[in-house]
Short mmCIF file of C-alpha atoms in Angstrom, two decimals:
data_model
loop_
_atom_site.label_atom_id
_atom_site.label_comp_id
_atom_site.label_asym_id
_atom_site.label_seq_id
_atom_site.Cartn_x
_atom_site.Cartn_y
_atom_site.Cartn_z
CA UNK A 21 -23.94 -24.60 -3.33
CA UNK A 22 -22.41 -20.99 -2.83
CA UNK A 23 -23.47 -18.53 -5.06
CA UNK A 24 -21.43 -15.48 -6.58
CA UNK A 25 -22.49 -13.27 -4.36
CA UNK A 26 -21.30 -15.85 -1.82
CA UNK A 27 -17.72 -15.79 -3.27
CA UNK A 28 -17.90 -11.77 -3.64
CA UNK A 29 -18.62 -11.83 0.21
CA UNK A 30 -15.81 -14.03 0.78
CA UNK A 31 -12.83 -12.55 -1.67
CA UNK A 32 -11.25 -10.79 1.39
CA UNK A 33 -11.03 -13.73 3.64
CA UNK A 34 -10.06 -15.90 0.35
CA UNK A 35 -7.21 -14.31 -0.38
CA UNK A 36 -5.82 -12.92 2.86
CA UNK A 37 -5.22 -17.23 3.25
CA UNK A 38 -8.02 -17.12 5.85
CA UNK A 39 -10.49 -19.95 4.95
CA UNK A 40 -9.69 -23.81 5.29
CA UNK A 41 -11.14 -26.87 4.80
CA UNK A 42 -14.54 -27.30 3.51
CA UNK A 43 -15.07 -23.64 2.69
CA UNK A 44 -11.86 -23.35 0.74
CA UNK A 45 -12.54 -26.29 -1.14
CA UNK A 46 -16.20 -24.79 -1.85
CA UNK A 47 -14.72 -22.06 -2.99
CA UNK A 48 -12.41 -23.59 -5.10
CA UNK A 49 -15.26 -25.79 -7.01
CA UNK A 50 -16.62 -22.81 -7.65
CA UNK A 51 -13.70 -21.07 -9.12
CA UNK A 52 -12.89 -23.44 -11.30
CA UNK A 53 -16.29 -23.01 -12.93
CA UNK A 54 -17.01 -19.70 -13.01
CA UNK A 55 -15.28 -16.84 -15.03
CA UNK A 56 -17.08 -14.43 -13.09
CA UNK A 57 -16.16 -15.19 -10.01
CA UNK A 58 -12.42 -16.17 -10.85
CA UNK A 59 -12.23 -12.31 -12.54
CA UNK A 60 -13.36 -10.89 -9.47
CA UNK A 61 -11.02 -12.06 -7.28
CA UNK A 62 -8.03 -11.85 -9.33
CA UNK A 63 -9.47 -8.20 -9.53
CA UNK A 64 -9.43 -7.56 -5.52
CA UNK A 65 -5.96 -9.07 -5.56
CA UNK A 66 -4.85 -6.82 -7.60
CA UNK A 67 -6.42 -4.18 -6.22
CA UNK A 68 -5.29 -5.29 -2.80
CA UNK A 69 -1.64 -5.15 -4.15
CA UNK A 70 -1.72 -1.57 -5.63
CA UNK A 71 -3.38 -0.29 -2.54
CA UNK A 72 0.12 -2.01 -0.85
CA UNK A 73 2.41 -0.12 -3.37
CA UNK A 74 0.64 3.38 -3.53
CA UNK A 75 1.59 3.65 -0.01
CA UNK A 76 5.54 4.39 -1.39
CA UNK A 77 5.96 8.40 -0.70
CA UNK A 78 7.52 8.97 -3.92
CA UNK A 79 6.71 12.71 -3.97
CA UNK A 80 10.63 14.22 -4.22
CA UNK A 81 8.83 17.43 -1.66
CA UNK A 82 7.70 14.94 1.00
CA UNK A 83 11.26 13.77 1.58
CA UNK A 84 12.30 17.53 1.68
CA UNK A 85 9.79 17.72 4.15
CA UNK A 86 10.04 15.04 6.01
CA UNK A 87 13.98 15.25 5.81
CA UNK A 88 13.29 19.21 7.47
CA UNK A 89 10.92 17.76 10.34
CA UNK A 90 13.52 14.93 11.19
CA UNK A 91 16.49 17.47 11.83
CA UNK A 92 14.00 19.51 14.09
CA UNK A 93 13.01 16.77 15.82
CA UNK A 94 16.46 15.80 16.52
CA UNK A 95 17.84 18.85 17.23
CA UNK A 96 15.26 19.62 20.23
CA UNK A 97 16.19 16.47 21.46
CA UNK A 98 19.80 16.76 21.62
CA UNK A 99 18.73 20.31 23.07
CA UNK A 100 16.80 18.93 25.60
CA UNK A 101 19.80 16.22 26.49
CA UNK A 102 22.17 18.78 26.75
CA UNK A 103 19.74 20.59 29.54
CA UNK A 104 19.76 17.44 31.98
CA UNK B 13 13.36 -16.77 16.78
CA UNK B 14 12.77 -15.53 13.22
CA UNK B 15 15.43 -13.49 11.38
CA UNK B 16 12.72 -10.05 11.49
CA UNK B 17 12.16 -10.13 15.25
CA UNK B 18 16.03 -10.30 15.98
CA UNK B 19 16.33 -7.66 13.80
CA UNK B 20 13.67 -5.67 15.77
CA UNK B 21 15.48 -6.58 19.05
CA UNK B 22 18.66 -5.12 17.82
CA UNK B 23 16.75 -2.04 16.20
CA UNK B 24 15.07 -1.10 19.64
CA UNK B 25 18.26 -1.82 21.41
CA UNK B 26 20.20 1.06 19.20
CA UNK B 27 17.11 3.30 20.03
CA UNK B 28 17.82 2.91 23.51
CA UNK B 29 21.07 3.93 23.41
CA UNK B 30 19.96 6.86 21.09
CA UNK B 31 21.14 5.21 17.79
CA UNK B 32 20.58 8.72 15.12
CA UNK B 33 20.73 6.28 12.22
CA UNK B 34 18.52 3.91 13.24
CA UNK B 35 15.63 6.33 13.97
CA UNK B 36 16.37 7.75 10.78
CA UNK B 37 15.73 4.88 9.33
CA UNK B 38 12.61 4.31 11.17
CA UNK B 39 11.49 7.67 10.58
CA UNK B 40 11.95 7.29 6.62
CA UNK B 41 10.03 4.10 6.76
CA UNK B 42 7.00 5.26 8.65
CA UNK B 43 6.59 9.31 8.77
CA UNK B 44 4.48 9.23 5.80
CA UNK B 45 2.28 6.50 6.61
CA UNK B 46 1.79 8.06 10.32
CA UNK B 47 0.77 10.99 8.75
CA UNK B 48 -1.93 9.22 6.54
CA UNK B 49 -2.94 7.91 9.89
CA UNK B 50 -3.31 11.41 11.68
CA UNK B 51 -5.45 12.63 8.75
CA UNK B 52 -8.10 9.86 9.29
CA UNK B 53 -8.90 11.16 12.92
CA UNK B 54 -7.36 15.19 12.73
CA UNK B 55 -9.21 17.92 10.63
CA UNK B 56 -6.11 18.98 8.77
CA UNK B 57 -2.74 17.77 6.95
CA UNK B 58 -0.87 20.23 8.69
CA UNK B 59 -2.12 19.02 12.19
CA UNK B 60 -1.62 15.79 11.34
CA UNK B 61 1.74 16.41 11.00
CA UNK B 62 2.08 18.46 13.93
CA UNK B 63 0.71 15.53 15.63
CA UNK B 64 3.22 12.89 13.94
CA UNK B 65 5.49 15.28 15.12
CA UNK B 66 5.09 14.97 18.20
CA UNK B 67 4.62 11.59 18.28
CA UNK B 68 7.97 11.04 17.41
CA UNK B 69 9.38 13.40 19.95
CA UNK B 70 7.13 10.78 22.47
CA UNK B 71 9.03 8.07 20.93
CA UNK B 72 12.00 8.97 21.58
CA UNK B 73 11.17 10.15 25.12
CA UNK B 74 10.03 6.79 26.02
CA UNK B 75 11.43 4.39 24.06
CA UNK B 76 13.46 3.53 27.48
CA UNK B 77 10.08 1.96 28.53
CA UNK B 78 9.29 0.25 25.76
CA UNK B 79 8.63 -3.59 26.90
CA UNK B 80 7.88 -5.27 23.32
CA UNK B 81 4.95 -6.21 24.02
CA UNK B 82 3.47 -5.46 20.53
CA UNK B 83 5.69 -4.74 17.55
CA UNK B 84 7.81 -1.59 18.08
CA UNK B 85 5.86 0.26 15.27
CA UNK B 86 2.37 -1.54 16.60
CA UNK B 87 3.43 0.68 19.83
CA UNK B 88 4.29 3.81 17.58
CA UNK B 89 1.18 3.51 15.74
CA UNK B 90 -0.82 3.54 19.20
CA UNK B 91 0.93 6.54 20.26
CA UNK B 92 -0.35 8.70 17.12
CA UNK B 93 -3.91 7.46 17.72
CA UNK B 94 -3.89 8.63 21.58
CA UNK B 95 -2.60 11.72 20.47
CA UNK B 96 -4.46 12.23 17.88
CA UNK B 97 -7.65 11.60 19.44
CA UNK B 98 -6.61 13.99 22.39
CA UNK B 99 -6.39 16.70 19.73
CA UNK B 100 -9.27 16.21 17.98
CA UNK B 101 -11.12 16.08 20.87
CA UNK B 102 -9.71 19.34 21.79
CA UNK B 103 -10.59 20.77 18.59
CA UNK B 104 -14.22 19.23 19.07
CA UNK B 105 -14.00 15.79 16.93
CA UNK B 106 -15.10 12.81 17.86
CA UNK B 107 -13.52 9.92 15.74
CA UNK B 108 -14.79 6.21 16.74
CA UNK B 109 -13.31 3.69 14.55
CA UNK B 110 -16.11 0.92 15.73
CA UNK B 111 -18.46 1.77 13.37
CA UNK B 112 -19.78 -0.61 10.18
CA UNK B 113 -20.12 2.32 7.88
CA UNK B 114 -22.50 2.02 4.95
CA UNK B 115 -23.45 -1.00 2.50
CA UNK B 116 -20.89 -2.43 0.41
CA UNK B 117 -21.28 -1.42 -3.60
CA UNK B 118 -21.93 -4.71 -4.72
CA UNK B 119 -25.59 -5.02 -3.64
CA UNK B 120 -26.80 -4.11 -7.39
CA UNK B 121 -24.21 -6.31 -8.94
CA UNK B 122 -26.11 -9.68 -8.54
CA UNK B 123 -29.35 -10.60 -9.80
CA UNK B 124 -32.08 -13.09 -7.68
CA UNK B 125 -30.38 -15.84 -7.34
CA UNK B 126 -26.95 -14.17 -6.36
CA UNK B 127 -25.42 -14.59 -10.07
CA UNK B 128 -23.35 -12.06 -11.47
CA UNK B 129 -25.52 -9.77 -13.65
CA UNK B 130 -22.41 -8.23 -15.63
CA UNK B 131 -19.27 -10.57 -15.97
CA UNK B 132 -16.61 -8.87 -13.94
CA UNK B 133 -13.48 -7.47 -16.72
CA UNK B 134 -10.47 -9.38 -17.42
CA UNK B 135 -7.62 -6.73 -15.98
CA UNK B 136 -4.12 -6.66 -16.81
CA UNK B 137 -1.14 -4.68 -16.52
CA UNK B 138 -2.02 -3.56 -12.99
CA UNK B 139 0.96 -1.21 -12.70
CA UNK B 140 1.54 1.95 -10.68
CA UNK B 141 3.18 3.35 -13.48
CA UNK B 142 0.58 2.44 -15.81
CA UNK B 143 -0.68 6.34 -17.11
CA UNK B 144 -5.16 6.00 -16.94
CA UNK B 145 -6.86 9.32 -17.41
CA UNK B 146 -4.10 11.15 -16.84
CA UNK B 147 -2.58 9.92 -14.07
CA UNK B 148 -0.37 7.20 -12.59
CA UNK B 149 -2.69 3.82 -11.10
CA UNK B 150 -0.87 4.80 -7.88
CA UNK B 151 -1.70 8.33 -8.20
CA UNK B 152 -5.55 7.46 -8.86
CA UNK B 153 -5.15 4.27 -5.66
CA UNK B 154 -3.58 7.08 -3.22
CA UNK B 155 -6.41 9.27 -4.01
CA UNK B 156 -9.34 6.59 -3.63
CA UNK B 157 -7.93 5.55 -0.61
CA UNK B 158 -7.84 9.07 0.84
CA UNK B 159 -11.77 9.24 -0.26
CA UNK B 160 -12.61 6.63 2.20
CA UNK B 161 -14.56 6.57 5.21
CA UNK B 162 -12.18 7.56 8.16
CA UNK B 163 -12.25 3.74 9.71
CA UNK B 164 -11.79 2.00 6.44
CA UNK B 165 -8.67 4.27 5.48
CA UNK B 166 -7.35 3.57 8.70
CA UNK B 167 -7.72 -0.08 8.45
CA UNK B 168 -5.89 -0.16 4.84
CA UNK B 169 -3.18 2.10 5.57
CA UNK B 170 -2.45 -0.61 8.77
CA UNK B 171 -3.41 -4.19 7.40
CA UNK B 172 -2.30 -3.54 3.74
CA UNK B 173 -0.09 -1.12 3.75
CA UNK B 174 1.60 -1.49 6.82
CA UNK B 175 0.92 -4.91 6.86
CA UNK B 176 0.45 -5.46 10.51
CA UNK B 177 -1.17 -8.48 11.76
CA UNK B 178 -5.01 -8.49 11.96
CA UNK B 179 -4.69 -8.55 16.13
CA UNK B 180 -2.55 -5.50 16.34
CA UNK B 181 -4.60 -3.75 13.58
CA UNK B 182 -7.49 -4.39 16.28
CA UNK B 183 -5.50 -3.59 19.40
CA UNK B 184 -4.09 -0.35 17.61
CA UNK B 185 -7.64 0.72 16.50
CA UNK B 186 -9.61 -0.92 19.38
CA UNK B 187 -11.71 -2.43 17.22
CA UNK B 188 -13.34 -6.40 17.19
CA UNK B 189 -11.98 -8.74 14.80
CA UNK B 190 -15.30 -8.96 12.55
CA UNK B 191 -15.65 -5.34 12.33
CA UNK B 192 -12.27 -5.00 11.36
CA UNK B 193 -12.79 -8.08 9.00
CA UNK B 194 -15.86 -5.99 7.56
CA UNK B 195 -14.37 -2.37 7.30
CA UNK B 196 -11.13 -3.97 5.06
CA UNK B 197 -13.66 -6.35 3.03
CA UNK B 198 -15.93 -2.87 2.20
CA UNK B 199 -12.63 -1.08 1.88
CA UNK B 200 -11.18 -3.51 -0.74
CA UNK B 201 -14.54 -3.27 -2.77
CA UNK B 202 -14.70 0.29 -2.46
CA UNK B 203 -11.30 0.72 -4.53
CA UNK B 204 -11.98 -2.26 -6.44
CA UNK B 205 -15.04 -0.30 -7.54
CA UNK B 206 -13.00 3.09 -8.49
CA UNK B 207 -10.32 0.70 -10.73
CA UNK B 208 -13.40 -0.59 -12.46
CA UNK B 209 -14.29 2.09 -13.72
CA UNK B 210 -10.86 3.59 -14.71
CA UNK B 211 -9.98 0.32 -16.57
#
């Protein structure tokens, strides 16, 4: 019988679709009786899925930025092209 | 062949034949990320940009060679680790991604026989708008993410944020599969942990 700490160990793996079989279903049984455990990995989903959207830049200065860098970058290269 | 590959195919093709718009595009897509990347091995944010920078200018210098043998941004991802490893080497850092790093936080949360001691919280409305202490959730995520240890950042900004698949997270980082396994596990529970106590 898997214990919470069991399922804590085993969130990642759960819901990156990792585990199969007998372990999923172990898992599963377990879930389905524990508010605990079924909080806590609802909770590292979630946290797994803001962790994917913070990653948007966002910031209106790094696209100024990043918009400055690109036109350097491709103006040494069409420097460079015009050299050869 | 699956819709994203061709896709890929036809995106390294206009590369090749020095496409502006399509490495604008890729540049839009991944600068920032790359950069995230650089500051998990370089000292600063502004070498870490001097390094994406560069890194960019080797893309496009040898994109002629490039076989597809990993995904094209798998192979621009290993480019900014080789060159940011050169540099902080030459500004005497040593960054080694193979390492466990320290316990996870959950080793007070369970009592003797592995039962929770404290029922975990019911969240909701897990927005990135939603305003906490001040700030955005995606303000407050960006910022716990940049508190991690240097391999665990490096293993979010790839799996989860890049989402790249577990073997080219590993090949990209040289790492094994169980220690990158363990590094996104502690990383998850490590911002899992900061939420908690925001919510």
């Amino acid at each position: 019988m898997l214990s919470c700490k069991d399922i804590a160990d085993r969130a990642s793996a759960l819901n990156d679709g990792e585990l199969s079989g007998w372990d999923a279903l172990q898992i599963r049984l377990h879930l389905a009786m524990c508010k605990g455990c079924s909080r806590f990995v609802a909770q590292m989903r979630a946290t797994d899925q803001l962790a994917a959207r913070a990653s948007d830049p966002g910031e209106p200065l790094e696209h100024e930025a990043d918009d400055r860098r690109l036109t350097e970058i491709l103006s040494t290269l069409r420097k460079e092209q015009s050299r050869h | 062949m699956l819709a994203n590959q061709l896709q890929e195919k036809h995106c390294i093709q206009r590369l090749k034949a020095g496409d502006e718009a399509v490495f604008r595009a890729l540049y839009t897509r991944h600068n920032q990320p790359l950069i995230r990347m650089a500051a998990t091995i370089v000292n600063s944010r502004a070498t870490a940009e001097e390094v994406v920078q560069e890194t960019w200018m080797a893309v496009l210098k040898n994109i002629g060679t490039f076989e597809g043998r990993s995904s094209l941004a798998g192979w621009i991802f290993t480019i900014l680790i080789n060159k940011a490893r050169t540099r902080a080497r030459r500004d005497g850092r040593s960054v080694s991604f193979d390492e466990g790093g320290e316990d996870d936080n959950l080793s007070t949360a369970f009592d003797g026989h592995g039962r929770w001691k404290a029922m975990p919280e019911l969240w909701d409305e897990i927005t990135p708008e939603r305003i906490v202490a001040g700030r955005g959730l995606a303000e407050h995520m960006r910022m716990a993410i940049d508190a991690l240890p240097p391999a665990q950042r490096a293993v979010i900004v790839l799996r989860v944020q890049q989402e790249f698949e577990p073997s080219e997270v590993c090949a990209i980082l040289g790492l094994s599969d169980g220690n990158m396994r363990i590094l996104l596990h502690r990383a998850r529970l490590s911002l899992r942990a900061t939420l908690a106590k925001l919510l």
